[in-house]
Short mmCIF file of C-alpha atoms in Angstrom, two decimals:
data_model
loop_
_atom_site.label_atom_id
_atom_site.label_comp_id
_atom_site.label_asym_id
_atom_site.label_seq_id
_atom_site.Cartn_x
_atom_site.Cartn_y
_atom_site.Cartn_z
CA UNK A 1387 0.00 0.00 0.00
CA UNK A 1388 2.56 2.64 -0.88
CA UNK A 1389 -0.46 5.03 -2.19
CA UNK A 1390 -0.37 5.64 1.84
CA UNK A 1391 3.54 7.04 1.82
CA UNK A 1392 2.22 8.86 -1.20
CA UNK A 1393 -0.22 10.70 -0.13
CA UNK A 1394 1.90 11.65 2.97
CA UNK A 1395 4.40 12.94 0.76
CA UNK A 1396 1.19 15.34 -0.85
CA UNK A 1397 1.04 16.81 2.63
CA UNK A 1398 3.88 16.99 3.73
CA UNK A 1399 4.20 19.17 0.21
CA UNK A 1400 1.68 21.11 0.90
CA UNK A 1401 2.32 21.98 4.51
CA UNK A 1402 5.84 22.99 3.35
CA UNK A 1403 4.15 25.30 0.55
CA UNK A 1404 1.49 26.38 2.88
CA UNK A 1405 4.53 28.64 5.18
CA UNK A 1406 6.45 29.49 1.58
CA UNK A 1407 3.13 30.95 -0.59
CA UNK A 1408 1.67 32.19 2.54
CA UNK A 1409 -1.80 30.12 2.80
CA UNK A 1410 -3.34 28.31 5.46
CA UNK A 1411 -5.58 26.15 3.73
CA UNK A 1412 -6.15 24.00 0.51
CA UNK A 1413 -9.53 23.69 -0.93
CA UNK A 1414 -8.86 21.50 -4.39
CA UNK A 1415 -4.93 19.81 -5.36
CA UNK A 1416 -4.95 19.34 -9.21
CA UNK A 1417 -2.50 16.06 -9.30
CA UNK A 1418 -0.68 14.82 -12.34
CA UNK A 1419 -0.87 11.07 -12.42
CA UNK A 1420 0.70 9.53 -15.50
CA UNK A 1421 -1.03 6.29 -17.18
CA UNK A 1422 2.06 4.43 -16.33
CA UNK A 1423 3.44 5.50 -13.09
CA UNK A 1424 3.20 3.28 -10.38
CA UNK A 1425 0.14 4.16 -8.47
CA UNK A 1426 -3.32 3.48 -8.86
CA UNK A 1427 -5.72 6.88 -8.94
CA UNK A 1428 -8.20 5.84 -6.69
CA UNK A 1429 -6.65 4.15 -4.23
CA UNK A 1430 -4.69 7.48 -3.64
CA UNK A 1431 -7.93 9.00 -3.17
CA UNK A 1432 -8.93 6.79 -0.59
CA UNK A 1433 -5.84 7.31 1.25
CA UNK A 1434 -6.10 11.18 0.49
CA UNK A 1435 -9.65 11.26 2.40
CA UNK A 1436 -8.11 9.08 5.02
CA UNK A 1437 -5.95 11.43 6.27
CA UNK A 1438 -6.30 14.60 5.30
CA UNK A 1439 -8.13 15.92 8.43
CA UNK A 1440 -6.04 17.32 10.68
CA UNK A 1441 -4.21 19.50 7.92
CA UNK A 1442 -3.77 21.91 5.69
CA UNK A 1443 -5.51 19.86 3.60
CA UNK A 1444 -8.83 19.07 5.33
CA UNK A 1445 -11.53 18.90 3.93
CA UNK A 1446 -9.87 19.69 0.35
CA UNK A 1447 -11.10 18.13 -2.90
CA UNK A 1448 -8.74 16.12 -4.81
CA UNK A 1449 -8.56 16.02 -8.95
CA UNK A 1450 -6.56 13.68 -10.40
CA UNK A 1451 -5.36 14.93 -13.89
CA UNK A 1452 -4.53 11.40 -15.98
CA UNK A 1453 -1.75 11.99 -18.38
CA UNK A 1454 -1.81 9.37 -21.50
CA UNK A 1455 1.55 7.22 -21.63
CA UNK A 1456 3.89 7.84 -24.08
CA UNK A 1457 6.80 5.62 -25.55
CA UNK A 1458 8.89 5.75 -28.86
CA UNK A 1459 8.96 2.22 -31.01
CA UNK A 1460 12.09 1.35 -31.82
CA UNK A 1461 10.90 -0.53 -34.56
CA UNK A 1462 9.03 1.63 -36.32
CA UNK A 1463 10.81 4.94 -35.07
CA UNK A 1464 7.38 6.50 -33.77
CA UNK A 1465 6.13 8.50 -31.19
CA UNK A 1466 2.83 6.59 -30.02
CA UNK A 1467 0.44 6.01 -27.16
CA UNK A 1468 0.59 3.20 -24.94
CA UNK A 1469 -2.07 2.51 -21.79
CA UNK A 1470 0.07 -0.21 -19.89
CA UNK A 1471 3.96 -1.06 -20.12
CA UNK A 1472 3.05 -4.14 -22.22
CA UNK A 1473 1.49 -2.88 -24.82
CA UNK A 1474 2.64 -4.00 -27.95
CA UNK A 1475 2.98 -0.41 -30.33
CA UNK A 1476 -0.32 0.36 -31.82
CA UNK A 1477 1.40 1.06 -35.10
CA UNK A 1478 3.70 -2.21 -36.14
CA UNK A 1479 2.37 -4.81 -33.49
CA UNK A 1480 6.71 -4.02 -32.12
CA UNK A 1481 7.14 -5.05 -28.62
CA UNK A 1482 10.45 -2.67 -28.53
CA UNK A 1483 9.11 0.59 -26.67
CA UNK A 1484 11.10 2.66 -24.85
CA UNK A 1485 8.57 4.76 -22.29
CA UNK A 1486 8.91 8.24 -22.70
CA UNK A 1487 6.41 9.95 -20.60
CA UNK A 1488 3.28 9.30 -18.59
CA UNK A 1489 4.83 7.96 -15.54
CA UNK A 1490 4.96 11.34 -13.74
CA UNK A 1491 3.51 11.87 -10.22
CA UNK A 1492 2.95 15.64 -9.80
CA UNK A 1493 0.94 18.01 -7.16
CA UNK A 1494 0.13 21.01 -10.13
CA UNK A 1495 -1.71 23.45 -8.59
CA UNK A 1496 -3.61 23.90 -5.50
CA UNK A 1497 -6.66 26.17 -4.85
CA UNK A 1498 -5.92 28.05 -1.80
CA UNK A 1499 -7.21 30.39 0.78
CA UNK B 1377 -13.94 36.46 4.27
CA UNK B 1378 -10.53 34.95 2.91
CA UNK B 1379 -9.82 35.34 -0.84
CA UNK B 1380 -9.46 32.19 -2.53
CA UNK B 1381 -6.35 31.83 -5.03
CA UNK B 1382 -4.86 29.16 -7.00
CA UNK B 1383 -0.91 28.79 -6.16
CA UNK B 1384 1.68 26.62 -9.32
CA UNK B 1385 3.02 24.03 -7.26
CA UNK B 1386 4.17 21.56 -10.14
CA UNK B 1387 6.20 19.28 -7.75
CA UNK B 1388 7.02 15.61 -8.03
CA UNK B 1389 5.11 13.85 -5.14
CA UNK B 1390 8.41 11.45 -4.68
CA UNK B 1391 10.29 14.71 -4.39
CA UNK B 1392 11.35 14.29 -0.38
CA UNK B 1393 12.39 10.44 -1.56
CA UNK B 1394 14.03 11.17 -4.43
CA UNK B 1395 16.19 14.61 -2.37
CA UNK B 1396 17.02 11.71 -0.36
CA UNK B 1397 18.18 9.49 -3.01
CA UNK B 1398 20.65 11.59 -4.26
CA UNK B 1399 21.98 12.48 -0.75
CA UNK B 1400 22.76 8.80 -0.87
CA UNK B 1401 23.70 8.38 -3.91
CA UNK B 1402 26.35 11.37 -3.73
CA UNK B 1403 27.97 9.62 -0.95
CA UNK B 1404 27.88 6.80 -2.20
CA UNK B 1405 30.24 8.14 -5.25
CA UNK B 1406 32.56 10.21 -2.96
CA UNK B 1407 33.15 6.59 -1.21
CA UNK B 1408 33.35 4.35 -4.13
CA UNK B 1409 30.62 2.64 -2.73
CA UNK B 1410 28.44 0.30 -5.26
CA UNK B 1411 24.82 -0.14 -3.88
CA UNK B 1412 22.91 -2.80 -5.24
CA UNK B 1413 18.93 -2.74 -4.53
CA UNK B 1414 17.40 -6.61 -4.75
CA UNK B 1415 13.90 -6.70 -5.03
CA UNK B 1416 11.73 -9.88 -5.62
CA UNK B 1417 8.64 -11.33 -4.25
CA UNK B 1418 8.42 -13.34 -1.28
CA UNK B 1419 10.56 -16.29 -1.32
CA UNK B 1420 12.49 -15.85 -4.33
CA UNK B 1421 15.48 -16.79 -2.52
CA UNK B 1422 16.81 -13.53 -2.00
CA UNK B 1423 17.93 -14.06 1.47
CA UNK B 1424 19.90 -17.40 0.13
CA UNK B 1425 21.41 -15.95 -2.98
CA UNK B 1426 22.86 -13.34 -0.58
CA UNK B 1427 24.35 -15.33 1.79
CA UNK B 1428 25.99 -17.24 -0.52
CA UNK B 1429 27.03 -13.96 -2.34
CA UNK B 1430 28.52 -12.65 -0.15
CA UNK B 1431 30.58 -15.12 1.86
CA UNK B 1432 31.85 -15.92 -1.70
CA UNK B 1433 33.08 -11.90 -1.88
CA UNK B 1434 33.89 -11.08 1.25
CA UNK B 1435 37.51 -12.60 0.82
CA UNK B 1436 38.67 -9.87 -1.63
CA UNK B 1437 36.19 -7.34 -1.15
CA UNK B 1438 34.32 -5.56 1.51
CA UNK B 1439 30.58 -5.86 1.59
CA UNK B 1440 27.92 -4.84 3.70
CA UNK B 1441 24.00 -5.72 3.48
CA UNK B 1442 21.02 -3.56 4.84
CA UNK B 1443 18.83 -5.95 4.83
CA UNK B 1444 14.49 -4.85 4.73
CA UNK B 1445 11.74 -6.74 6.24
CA UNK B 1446 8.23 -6.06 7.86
CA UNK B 1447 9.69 -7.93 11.26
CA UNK B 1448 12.01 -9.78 12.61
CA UNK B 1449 16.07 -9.38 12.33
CA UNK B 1450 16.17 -12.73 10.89
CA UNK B 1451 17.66 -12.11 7.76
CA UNK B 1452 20.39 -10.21 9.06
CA UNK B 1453 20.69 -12.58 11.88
CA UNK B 1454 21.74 -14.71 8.52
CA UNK B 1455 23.75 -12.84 6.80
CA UNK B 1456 26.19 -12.02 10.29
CA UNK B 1457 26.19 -15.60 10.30
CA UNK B 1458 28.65 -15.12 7.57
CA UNK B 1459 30.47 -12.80 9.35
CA UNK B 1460 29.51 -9.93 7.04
CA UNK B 1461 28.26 -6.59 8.51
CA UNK B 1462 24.55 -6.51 8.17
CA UNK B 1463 21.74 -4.26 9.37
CA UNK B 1464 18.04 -4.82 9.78
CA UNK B 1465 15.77 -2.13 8.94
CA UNK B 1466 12.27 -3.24 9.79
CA UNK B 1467 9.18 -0.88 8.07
CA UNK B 1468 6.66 -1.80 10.66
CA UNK B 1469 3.84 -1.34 8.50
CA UNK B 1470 5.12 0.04 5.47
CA UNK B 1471 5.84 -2.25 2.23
CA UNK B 1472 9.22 -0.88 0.69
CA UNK B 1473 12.26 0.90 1.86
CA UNK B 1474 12.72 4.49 1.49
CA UNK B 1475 16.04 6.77 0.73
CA UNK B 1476 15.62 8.23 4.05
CA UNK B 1477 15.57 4.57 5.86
CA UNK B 1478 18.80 3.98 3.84
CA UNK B 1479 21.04 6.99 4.92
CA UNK B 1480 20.44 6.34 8.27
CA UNK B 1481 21.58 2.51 8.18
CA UNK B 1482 24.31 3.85 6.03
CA UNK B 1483 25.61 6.05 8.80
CA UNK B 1484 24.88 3.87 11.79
CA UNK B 1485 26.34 0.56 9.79
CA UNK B 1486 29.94 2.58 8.92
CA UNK B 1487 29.57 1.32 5.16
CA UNK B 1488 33.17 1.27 3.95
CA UNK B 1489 34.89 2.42 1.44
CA UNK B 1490 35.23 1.05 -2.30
CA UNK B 1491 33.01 -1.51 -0.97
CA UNK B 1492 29.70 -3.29 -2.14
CA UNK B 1493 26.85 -2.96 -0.35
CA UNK B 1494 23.59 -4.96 -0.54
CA UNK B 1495 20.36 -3.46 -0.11
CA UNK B 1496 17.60 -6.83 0.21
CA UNK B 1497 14.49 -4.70 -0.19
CA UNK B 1498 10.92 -5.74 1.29
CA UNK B 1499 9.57 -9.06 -0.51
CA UNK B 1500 7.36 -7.18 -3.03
CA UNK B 1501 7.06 -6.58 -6.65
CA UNK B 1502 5.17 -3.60 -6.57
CA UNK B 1503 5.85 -1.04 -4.51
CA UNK B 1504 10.05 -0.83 -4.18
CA UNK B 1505 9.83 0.24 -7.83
CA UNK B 1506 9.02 3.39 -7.54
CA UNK B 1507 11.22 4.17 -4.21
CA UNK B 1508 15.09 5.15 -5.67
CA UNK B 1509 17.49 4.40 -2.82
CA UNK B 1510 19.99 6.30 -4.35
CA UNK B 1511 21.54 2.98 -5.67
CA UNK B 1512 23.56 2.10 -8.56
CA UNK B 1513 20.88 -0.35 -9.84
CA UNK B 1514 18.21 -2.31 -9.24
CA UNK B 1515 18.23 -6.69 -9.44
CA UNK B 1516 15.23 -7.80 -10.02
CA UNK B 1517 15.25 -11.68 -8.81
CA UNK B 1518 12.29 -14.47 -10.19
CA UNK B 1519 12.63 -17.75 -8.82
CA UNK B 1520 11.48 -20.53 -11.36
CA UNK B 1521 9.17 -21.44 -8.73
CA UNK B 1522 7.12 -18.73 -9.48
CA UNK B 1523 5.23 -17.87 -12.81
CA UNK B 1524 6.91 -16.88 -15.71
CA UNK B 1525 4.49 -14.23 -16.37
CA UNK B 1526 5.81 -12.29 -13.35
CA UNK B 1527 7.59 -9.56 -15.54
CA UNK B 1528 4.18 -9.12 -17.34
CA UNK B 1529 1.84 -9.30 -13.81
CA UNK B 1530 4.68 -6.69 -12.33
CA UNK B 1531 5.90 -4.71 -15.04
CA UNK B 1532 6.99 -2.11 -13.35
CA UNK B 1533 9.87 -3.51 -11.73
CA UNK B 1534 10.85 -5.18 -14.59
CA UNK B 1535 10.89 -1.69 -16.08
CA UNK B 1536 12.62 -0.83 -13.22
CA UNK B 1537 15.44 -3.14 -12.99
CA UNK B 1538 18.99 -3.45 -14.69
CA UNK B 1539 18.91 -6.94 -13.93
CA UNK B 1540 16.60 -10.14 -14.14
CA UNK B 1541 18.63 -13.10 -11.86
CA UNK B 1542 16.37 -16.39 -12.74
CA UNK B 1543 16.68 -18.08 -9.03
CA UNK B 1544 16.38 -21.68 -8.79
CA UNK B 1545 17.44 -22.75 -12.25
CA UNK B 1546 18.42 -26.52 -10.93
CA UNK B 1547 14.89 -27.24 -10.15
CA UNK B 1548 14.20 -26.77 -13.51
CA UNK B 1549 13.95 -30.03 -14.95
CA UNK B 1550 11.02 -30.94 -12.12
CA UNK B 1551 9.17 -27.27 -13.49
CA UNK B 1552 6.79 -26.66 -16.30
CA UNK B 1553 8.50 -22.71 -16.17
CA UNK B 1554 9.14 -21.51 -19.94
CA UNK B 1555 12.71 -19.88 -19.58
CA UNK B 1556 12.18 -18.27 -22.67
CA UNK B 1557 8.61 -16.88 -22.53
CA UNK B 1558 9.87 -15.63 -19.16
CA UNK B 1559 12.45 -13.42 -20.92
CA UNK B 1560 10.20 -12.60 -24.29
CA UNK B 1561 8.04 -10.91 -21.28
CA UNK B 1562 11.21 -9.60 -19.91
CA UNK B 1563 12.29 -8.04 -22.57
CA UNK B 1564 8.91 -6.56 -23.43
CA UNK B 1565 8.87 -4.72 -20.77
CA UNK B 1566 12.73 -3.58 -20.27
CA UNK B 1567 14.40 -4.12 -24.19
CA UNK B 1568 17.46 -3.43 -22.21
CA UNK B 1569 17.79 -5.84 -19.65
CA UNK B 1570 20.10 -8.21 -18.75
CA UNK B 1571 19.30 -11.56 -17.82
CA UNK B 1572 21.54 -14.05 -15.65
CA UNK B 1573 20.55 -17.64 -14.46
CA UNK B 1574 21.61 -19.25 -11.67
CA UNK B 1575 20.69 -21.72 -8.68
CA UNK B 1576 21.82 -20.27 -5.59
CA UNK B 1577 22.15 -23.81 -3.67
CA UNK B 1578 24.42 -25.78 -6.42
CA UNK B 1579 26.38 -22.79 -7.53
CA UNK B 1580 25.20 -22.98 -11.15
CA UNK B 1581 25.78 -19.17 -13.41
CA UNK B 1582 27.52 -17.57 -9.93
CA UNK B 1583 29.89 -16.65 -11.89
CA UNK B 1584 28.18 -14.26 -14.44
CA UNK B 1585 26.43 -12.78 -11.36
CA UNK B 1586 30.06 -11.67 -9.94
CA UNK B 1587 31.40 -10.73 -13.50
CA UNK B 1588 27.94 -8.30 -13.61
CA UNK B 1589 28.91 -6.97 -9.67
CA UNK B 1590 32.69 -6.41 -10.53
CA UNK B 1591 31.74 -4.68 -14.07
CA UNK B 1592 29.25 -2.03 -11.96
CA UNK B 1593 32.03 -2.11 -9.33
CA UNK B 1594 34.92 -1.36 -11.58
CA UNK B 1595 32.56 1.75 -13.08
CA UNK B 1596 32.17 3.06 -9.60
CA UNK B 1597 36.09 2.91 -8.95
CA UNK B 1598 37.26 4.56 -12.18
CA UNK B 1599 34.55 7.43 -11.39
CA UNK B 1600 36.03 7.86 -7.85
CA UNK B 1601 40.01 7.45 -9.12
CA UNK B 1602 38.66 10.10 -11.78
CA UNK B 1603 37.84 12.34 -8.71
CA UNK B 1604 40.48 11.64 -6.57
CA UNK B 1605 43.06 12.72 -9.54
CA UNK B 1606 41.01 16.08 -10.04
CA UNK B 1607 40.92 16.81 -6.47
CA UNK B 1608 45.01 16.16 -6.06
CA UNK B 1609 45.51 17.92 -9.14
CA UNK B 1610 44.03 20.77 -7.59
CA UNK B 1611 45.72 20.29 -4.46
CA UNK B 1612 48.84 19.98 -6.02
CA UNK B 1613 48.09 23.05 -8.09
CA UNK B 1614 47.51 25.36 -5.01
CA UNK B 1615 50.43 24.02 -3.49
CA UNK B 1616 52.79 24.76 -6.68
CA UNK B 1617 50.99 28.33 -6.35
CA UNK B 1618 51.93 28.93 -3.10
CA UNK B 1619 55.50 27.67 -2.84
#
């Protein structure tokens, strides 16, 4: 369950942010969770609820922004889309894809007061 | 009434890890240190393979394990057995070792230098992937026990890893495991990564596995001769100066 150490690493962001910008509380994080990083969206929001009383954070809404995975084919030389790690590319069928993007887990803005 | 606002953050949420990591992994270069982070399910053989690793080494090197577990100091219990430094760090409830975990057994196990050390991660293919330790690579170890469709049920280690060790290779002959469609799935995953077989109990492809630890070690060396020269060059440059 390391969606739990996650989302304690969200807080303990925004605490830290919360005495540099000057705010005392969060009402909405915009997260950037890429199609092929390594945690699973909802479970974070379970966690998020969990334990966000208590914080700068309580009460706050949480909106996960999915961002698609990307990879280049080294067979065919293209830039395409892949969903999961194993995807074969959606182009030539090539199971030679080098990930390059989507696996990015980012706090990108936060609505503040 | 407070005025609402909306503040950029745009910071990785593995940030505090990963500041961690490369405290680590910084000191680990000033000290020629080559850290190795094994991951594998449960009963891979992990514990085994180490053992045997490193009372093998620790003739003509120095090596050192940190050694990760729920509970228990067993493992470490093991590898002292072999009269190698070892430390236990136990997570309690947590799944995976962090960088932070590691630079405090680094400091209070007095890691040497030029050495190897051993990191044996928490028995789980899921979550150590996406915690860097700050080491030089990740070994990701299947048993043929287990199902050859690991790398494809788990890709993200595999994706992770520099490494695939295929434990248990002399029970093969009793095993229905596909060797090959094990490392088609590999490779699917990772393109790049290397793949070494062994059976940790006869001995069987040892060998490759300390070729593959003294070709990371001897990278780690020349980087730190490399600085060592620069820093006595300058040394040697003030002193020139000054005389």
């Amino acid at each position: 369950m390391h969606e739990m150490a996650l989302t304690e690493g969200i807080l303990r962001l925004l605490e830290e942010q919360a005495t540099t910008q000057r705010f005392h509380h969060v009402r909405t994080v915009w997260l950037e969770i890429g199609e092929l990083s390594t945690v699973d969206p909802e479970a974070l929001r379970f966690c998020f609820e969990a334990i966000r009383s208590g914080t700068v954070a309580e009460g706050a809404a949480l909106e996960i922004i999915r961002t698609p995975g990307q990879a280049y084919c080294m067979d065919c030389a293209n830039a395409v889309h892949v969903g999961q790690r194993y995807d074969p590319c959606p182009d030539c069928g090539g199971d030679s894809l080098q990930v390059t993007g989507g696996d990015e887990m980012r706090v990108k803005e936060v609505e503040v007061e | 009434m407070s005025q609402a606002r909306l503040v950029k953050i745009e910071k990785d949420i593995l940030g505090y890890n990963d500041a961690y990591a490369a405290e680590n992994r910084k000191l680990f270069a000033d000290k020629g240190i080559l850290a190795l982070n094994l991951v594998s399910s449960p009963g891979s053989g992990k514990t085994t393979l180490l053992c045997r690793t490193v009372g093998d080494l620790k003739s003509r090197l120095a090596v050192a394990v940190i050694e990760g577990d729920q509970q228990t100091t067993f493992d470490a219990d093991r590898i002292r057995a072999t009269g190698v430094p070892a430390l236990q760090v136990n997570t309690g409830k947590g799944c995976h070792l962090d960088a932070h975990m590691i630079g405090h057994a680094v400091g209070k196990l007095g890691v040497a230098d030029d050495s190897v050390l051993f990191v044996e991660n928490v028995g789980n293919l899921v979550c150590p992937a996406g915690f860097d330790l700050g080491e030089a690579a990740k070994v990701v170890i299947l048993s043929v026990t287990e199902g050859e469709d690991k790398p494809l049920k788990y890709p993200d280690m595999f994706a992770a890893a520099e490494l695939m060790i295929l434990n248990k290779v002399d029970l093969l002959p009793h095993l229905s495991f596909d060797v090959d469609r094990c490392v088609r799935y590999a490779r699917k995953i990772n393109p790049a990564i290397r793949l070494i077989e062994l059976s940790a109990t006869t001995g069987q492809g040892l060998d490759a596995w300390y070729g593959w630890i003294d070709e990371k070690r001897q990278a780690v060396l020349s980087d730190r001769a490399l600085a060592l020269e620069t820093k006595l060059a300058a040394v040697r440059r003030t002193l020139a100066e000054g005389a």
